[in-house]
Short mmCIF file of C-alpha atoms and ligand atoms in Angstrom, two decimals:
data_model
loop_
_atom_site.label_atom_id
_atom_site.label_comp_id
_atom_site.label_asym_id
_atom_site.label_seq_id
_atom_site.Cartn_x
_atom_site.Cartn_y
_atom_site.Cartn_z
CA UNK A 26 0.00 0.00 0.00
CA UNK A 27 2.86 2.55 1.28
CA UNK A 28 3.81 1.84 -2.82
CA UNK A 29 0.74 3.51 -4.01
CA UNK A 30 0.58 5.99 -1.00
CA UNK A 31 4.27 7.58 -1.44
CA UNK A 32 4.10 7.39 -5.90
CA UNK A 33 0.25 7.60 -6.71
CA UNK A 34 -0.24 6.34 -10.27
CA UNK A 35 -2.74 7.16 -12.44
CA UNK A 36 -5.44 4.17 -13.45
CA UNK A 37 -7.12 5.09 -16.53
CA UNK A 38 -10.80 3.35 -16.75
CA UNK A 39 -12.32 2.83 -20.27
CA UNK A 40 -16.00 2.93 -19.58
CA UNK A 41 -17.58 3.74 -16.64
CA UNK A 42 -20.24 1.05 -15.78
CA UNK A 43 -21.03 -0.68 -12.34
CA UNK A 44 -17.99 -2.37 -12.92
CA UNK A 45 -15.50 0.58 -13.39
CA UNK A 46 -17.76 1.86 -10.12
CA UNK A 47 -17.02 -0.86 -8.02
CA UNK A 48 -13.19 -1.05 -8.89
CA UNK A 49 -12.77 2.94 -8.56
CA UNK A 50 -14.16 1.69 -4.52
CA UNK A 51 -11.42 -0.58 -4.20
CA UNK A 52 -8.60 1.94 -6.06
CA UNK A 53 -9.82 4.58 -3.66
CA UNK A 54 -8.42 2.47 -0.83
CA UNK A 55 -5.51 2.53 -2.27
CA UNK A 56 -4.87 5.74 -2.58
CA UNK A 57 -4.62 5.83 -6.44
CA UNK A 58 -5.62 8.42 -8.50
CA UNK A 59 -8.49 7.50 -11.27
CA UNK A 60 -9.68 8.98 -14.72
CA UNK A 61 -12.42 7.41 -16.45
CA UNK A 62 -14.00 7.98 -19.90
CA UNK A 63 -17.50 6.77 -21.13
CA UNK A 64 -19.67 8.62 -23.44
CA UNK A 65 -22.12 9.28 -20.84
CA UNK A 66 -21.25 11.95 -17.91
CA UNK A 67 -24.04 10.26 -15.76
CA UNK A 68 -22.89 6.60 -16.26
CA UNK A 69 -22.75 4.77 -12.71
CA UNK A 70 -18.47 5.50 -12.04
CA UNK A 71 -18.55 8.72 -12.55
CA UNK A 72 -19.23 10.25 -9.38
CA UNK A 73 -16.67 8.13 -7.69
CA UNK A 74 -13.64 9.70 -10.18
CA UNK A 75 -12.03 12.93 -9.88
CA UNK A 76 -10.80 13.17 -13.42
CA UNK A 77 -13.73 11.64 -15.83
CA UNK A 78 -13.49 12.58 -19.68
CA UNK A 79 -16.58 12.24 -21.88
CA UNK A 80 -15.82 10.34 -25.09
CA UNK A 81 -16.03 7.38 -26.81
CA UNK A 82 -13.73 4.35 -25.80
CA UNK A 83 -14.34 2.78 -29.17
CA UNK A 84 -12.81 5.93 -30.67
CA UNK A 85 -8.31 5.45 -31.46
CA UNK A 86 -7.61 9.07 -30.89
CA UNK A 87 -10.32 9.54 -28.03
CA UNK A 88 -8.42 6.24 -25.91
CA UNK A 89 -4.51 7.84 -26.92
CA UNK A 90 -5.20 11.05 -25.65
CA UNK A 91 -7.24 9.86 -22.74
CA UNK A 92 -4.35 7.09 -21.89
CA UNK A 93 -1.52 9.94 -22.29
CA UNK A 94 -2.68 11.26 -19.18
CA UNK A 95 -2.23 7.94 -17.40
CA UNK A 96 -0.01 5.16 -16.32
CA UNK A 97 -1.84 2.04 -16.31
CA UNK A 98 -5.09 1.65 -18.42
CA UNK A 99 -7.96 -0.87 -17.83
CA UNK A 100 -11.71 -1.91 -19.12
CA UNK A 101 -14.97 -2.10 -17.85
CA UNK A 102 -16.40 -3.43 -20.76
CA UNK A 103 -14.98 -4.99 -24.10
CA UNK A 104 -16.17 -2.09 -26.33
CA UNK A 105 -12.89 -0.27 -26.38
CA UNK A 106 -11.16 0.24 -29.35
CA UNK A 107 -8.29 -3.04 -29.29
CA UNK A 108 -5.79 -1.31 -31.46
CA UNK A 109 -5.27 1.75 -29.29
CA UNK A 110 -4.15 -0.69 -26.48
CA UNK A 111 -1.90 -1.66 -28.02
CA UNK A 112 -0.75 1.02 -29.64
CA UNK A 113 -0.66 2.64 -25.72
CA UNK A 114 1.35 -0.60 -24.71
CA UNK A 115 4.00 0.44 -27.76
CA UNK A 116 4.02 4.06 -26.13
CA UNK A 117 5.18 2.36 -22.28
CA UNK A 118 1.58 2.17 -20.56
CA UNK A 119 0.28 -0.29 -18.76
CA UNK A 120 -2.11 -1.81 -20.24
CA UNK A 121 -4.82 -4.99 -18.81
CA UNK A 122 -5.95 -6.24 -20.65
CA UNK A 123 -3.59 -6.10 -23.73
CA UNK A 124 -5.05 -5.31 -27.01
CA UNK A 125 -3.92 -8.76 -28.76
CA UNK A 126 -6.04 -10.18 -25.68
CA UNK A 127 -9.30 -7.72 -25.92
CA UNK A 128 -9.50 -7.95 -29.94
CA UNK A 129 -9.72 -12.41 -29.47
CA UNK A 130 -12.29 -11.89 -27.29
CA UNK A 131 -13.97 -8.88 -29.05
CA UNK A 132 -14.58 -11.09 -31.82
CA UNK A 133 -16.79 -14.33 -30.34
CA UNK A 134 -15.43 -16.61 -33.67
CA UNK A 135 -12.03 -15.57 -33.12
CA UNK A 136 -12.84 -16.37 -29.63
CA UNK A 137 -13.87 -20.16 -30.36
CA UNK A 138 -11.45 -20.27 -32.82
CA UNK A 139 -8.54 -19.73 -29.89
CA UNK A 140 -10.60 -22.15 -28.07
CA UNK A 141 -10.81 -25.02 -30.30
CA UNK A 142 -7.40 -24.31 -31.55
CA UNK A 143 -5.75 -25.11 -28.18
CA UNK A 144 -8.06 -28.06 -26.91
CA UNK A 145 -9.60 -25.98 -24.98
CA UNK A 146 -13.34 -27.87 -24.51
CA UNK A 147 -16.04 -25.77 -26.15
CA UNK A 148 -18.92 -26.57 -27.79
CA UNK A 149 -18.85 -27.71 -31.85
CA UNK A 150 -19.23 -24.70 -33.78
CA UNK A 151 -19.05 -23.30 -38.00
CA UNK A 152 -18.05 -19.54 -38.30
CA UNK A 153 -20.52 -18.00 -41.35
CA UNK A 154 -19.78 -15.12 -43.15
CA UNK A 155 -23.44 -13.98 -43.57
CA UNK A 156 -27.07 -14.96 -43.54
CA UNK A 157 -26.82 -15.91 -47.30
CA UNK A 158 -23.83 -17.91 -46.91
CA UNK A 159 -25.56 -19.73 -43.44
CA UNK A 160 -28.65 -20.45 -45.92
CA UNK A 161 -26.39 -22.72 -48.42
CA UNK A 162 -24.89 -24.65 -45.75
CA UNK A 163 -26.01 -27.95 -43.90
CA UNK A 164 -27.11 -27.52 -40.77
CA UNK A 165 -28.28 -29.49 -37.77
CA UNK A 166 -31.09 -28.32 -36.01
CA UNK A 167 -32.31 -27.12 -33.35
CA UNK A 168 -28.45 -24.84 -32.99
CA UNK A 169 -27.84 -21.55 -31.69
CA UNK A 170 -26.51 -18.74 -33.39
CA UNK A 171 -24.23 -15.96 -32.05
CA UNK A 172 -22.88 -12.72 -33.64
CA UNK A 173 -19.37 -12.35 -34.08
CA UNK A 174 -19.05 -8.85 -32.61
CA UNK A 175 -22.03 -6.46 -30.64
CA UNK A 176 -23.47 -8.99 -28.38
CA UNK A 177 -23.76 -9.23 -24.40
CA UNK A 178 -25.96 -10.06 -21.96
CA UNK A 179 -28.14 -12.51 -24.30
CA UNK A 180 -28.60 -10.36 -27.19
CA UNK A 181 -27.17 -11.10 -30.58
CA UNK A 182 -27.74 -15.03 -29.78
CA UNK A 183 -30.60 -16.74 -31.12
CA UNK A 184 -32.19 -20.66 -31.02
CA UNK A 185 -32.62 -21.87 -34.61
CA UNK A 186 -34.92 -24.07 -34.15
CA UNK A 187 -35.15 -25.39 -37.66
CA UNK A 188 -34.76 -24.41 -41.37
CA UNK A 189 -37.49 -21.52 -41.34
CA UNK A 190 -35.87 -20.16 -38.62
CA UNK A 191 -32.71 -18.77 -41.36
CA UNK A 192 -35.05 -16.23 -42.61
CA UNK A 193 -34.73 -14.60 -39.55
CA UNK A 194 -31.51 -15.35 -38.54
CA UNK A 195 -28.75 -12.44 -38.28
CA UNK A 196 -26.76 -11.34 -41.02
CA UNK A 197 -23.35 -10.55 -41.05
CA UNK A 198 -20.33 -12.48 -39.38
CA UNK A 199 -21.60 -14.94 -37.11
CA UNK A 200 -21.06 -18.57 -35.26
CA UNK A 201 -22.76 -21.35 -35.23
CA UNK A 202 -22.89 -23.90 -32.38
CA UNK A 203 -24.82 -27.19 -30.98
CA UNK A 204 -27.49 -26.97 -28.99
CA UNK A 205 -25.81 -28.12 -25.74
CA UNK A 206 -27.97 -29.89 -23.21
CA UNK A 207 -27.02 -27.51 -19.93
CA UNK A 208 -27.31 -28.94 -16.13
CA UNK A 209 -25.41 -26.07 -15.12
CA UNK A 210 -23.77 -22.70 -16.21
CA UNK A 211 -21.02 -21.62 -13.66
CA UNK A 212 -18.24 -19.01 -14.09
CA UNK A 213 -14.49 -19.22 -12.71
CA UNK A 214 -12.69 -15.66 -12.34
CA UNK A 215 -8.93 -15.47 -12.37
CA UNK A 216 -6.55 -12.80 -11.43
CA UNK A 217 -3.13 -12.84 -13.19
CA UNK A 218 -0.44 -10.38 -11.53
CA UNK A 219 2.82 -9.22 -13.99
CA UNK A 220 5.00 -12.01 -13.00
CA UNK A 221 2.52 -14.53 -14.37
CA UNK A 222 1.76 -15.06 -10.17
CA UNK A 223 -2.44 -16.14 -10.13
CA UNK A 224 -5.11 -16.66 -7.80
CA UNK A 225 -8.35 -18.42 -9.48
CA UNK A 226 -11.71 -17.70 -7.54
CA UNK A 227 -14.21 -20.30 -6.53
CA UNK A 228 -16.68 -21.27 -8.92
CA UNK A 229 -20.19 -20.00 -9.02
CA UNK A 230 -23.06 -21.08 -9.99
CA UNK A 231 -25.46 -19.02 -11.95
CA UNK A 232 -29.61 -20.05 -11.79
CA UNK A 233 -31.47 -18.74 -14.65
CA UNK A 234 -35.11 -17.66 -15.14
CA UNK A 235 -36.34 -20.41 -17.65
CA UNK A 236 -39.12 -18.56 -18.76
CA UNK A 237 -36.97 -14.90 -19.05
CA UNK A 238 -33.86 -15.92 -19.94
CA UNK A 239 -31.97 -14.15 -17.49
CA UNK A 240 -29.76 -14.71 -14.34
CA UNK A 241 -32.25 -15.55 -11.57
CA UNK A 242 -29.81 -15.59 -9.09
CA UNK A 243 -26.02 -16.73 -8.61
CA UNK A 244 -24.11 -19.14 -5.77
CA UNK A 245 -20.92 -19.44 -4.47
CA UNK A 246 -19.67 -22.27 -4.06
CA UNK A 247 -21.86 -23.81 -6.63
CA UNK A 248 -23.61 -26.60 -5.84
CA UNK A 249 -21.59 -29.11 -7.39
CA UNK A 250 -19.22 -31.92 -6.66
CA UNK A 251 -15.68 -30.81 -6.08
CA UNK A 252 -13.92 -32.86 -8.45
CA UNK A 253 -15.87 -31.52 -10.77
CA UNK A 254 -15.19 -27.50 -9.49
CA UNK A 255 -11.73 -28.69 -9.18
CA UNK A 256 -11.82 -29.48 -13.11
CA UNK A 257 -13.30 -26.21 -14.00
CA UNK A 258 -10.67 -24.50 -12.01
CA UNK A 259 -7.91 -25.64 -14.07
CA UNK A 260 -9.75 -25.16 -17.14
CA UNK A 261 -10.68 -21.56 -16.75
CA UNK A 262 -6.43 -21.30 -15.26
CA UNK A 263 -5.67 -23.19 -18.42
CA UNK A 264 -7.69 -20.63 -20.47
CA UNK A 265 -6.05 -17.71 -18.74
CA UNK A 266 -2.47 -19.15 -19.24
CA UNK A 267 -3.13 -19.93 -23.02
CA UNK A 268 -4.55 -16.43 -23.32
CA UNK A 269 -1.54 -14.58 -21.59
CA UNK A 270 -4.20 -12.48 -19.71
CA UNK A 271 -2.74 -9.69 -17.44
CA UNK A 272 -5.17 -8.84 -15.02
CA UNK A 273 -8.68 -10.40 -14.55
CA UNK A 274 -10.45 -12.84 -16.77
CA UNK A 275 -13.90 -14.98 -16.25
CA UNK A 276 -14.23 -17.55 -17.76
CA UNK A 277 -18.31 -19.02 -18.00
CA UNK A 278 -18.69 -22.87 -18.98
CA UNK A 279 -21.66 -25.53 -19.33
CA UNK A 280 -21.45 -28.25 -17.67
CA UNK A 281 -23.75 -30.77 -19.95
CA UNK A 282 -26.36 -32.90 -18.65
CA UNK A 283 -24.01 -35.78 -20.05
CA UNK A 284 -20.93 -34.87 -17.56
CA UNK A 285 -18.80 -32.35 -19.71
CA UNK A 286 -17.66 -28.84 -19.03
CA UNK A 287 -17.79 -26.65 -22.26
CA UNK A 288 -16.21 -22.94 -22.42
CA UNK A 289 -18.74 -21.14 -23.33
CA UNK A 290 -17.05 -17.23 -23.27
CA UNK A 291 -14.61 -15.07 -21.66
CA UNK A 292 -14.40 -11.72 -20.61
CA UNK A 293 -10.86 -10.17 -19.48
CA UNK A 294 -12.71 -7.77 -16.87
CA UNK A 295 -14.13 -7.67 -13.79
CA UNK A 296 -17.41 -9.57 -13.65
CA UNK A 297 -20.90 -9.94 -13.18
CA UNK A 298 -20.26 -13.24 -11.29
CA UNK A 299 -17.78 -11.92 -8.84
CA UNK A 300 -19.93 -9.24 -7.44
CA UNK A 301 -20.19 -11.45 -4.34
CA UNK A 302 -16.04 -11.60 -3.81
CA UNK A 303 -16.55 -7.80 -1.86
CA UNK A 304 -18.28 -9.36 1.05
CA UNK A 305 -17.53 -13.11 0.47
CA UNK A 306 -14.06 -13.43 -0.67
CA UNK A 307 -11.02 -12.66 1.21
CA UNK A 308 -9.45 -10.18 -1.45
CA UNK A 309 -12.57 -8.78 -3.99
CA UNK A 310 -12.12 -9.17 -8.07
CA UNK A 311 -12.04 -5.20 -7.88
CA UNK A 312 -9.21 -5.10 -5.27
CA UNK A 313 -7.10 -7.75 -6.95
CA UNK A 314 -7.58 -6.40 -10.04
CA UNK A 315 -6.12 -2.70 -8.54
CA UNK A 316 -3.74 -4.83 -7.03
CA UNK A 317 -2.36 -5.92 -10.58
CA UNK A 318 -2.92 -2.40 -11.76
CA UNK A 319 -0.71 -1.00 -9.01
CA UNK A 320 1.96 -3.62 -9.44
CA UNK A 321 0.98 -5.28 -5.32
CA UNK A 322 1.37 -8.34 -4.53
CA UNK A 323 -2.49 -10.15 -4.97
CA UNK A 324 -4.04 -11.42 -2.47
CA UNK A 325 -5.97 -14.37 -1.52
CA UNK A 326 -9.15 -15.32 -3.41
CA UNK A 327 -10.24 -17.85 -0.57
CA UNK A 328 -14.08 -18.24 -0.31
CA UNK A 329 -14.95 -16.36 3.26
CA UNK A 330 -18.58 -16.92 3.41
CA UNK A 331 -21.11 -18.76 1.08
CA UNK A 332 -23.32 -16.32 -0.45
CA UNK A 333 -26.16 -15.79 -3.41
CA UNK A 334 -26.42 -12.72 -5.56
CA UNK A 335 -29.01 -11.25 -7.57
CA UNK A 336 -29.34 -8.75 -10.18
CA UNK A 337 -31.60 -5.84 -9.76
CA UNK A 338 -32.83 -5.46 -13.08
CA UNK A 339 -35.21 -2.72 -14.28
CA UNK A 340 -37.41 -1.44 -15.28
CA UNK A 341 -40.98 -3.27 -15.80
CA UNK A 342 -42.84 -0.93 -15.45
CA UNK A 343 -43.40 -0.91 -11.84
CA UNK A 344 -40.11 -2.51 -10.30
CA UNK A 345 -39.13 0.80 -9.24
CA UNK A 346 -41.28 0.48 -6.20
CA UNK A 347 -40.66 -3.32 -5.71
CA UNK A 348 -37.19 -2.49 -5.87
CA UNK A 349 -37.79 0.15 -3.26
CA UNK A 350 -39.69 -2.54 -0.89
CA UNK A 351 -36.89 -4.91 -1.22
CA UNK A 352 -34.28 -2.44 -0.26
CA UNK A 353 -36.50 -1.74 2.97
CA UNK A 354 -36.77 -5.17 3.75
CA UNK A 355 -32.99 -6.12 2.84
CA UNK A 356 -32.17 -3.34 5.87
CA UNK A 357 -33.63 -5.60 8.46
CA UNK A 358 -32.20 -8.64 7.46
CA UNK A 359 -28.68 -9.76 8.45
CA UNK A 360 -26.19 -10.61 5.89
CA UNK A 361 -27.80 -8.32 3.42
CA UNK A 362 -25.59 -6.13 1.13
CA UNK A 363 -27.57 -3.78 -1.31
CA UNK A 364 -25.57 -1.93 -4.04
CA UNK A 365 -26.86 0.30 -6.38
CA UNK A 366 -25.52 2.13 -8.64
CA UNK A 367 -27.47 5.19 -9.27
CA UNK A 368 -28.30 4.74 -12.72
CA UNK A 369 -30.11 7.64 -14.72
CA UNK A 370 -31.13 4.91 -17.89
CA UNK A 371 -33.92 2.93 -17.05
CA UNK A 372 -33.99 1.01 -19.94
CA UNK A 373 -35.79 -2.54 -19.24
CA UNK A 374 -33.03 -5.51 -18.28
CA UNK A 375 -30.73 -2.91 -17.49
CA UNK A 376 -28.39 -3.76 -14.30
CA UNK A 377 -29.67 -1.19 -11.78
CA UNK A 378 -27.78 -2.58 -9.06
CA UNK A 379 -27.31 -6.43 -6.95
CA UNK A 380 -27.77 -7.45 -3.63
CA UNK A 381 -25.45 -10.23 -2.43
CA UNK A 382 -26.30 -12.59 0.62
CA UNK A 383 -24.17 -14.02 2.68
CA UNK A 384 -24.40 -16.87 5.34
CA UNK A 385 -25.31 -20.55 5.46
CA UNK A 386 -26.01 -22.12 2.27
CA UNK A 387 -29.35 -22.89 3.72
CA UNK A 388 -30.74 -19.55 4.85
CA UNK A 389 -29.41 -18.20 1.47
CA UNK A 390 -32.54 -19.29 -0.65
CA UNK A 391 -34.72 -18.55 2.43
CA UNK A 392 -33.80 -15.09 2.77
CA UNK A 393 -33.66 -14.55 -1.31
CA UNK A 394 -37.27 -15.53 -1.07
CA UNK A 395 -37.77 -12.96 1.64
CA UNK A 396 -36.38 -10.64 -0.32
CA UNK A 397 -37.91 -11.18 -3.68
CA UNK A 398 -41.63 -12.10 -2.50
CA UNK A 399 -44.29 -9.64 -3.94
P1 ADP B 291 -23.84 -13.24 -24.16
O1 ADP B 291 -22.42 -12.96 -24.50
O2 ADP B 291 -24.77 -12.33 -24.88
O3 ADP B 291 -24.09 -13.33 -22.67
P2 ADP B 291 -23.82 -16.14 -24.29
O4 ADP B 291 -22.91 -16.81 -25.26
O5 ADP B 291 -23.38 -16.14 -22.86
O6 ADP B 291 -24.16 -14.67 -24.79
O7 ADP B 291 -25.25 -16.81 -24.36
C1 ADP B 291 -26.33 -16.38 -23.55
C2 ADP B 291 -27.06 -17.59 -22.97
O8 ADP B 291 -27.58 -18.41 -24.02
C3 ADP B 291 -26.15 -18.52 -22.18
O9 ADP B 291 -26.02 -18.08 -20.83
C4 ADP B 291 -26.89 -19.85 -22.29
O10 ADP B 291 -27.94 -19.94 -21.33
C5 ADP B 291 -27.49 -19.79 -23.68
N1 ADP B 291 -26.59 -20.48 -24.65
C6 ADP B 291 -25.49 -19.95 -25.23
N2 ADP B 291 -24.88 -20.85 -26.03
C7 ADP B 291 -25.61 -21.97 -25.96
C8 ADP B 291 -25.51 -23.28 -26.57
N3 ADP B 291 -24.54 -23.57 -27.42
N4 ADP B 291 -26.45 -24.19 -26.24
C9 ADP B 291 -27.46 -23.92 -25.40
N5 ADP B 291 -27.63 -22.72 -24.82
C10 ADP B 291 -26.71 -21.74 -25.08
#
């Protein structure tokens, strides 16, 4: 700490999400000074910075001038423009993740591609150039299909269920992969320092709302035999080390109803699913990832608490208010942590905040049901 205390650096934040808010709460303990640029002066991190720029991360000159005013540069989000990492990188910043890194992930074929290319498990999977191009080929149905770039949280991936379905498939440059039979989705965050040092969080498990299609809920550890959370371990390690990741990278993966584990994507960020390491991890993805940024030593990603997080996503029409009962209720109860992140966009599915639970596995569910009944 005395490091960043007696030679404050400068950690530049592309984007300015929850997750850029949550790590500026960890850098602030540390003393560092922050800078963040997003496009929008009332995104969620921007009260927490001194120095915030408005402009466009996906923009070459916008990131070169904004990263010539700092030492080490990071993401909250994978819509940054890759080749002005690197060309920052070239010019002596820091940079995590690199731009070789961000522009395999950017691109969810080139992502597979590294995947399959070093025996990494993933599901079986075609890259298509465009709809017309998807029409003349064979295809096995039912099969999802994902778009190369400009997808997240669910959108830009679609369930062909059969022939007809092309019509209305997307155009442009896009993947196409089984239909895998899922038991489980579960997501493995790892934290890689300079020196190649790591520390690999546990697993969690993530429960989704059949009917929505959307994270109901997450657990940590997930419920799931250990030999099995041992094997996702090194295979999300394995990912990171194939990669050459600086800094953090989650890694989500099926586990099939017939006993695999499947990569299913990366992001070299903080992450959704590690919301819960601030009150149930020894050292928080945010804090390690500062850590990294400010060249300290990381520290431990041991499990202190089992805990369940959920999403508070908006708006509905009327969540506002539910959201505004469950926040009243989560103040009574013990183990209750609400964040949120003061969001001005509204827009429906939008992450408006979480609220992470901590305690015995079996009052977990109870009190989520507390919390969530209407
Ligand atoms: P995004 O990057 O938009 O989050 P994902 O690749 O994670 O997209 O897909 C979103 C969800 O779609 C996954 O969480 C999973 O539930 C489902 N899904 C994705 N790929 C497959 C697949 N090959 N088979 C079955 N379901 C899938």
């Amino acid at each position: 700490m005395g490091l960043a205390l007696n030679s404050p650096q400068t950690i530049g934040i592309l984007g300015g999400g929850q997750l850029a808010r949550m790590t500026l709460e960890a850098a602030m303990r540390f003393g560092a000074h922050c800078h963040v640029l997003d496009k929008n002066a009332d995104a969620p991190a921007v009260p927490y910075t001194r120095y915030f720029t408005q402009g466009d991360a996906l923009d070459f000159d916008t990131v070169m001038r904004f990263g010539a005013a700092c030492d080490v540069v990071t993401i909250d989000s994978e819509h940054v423009n890759a080749a002005a990492l690197t060309a920052l990188a070239e010019a002596g910043k820091r940079v995590y993740p690199s731009g070789a890194v961000l522009a395999t992930i950017q691109n969810k074929c080139r992502q597979k591609e590294f995947l399959a290319a070093r025996h990494i498990p993933t599901a079986k999977f075609r890259v298509f150039a465009s709809r017309a191009e998807l029409k003349q080929a064979k295809l096995d149905f039912p099969c999802v299909q994902k778009m190369a770039t400009a997808g997240y949280d669910g959108y830009g991936v679609k369930v062909l269920q059969s022939a007809a379905d092309l019509d209305t498939a997307f155009d442009g440059e896009s993947l196409i992969e089984e239909k895998i039979d899922i038991a489980k989705e579960v997501a493995v965050i790892v934290a890689t320092a300079d020196d190649g040092k790591f520390v690999a969080y546990e697993p969690v498990e993530m429960v989704f709302d059949p009917q929505r299609n959307i994270l109901s809920y997450q657990i940590c550890p997930a419920d799931i035999a250990r030999p099995l959370l041992n094997r996702a371990e090194f295979i999300a390690t394995s990912a990171a080390r194939h990669l050459g990741v600086r800094g953090l990278i989650a890694v989500e993966m099926f586990f099939t109803r017939s006993g695999e584990i499947l990569v299913n994507e990366m992001a070299p960020r903080p992450h959704n699913s590690g919301h819960h390491t601030i009150e149930a991890a020894a050292t928080s993805q945010y804090e390690n990832l500062v850590r990294i940024l400010l060249n300290l030593p990381l520290g431990s990603a041991e499990t202190t608490s089992q805990s369940l997080m959920m999403n508070l996503l908006g708006p509905e029409a009327a969540r506002e208010k539910e959201f505004a009962a469950m926040i009243a209720r989560a103040q009574g109860m013990p183990g209750v942590h609400v964040h949120w992140y003061g969001k001005k966009d509204l827009r429906p599915f939008r992450k408006l905040g979480h609220i992470t639970i901590t305690g015995e596995r079996a009052e977990l569910l109870k009190q989520y049901s507390a919390l969530t009944k209407t």
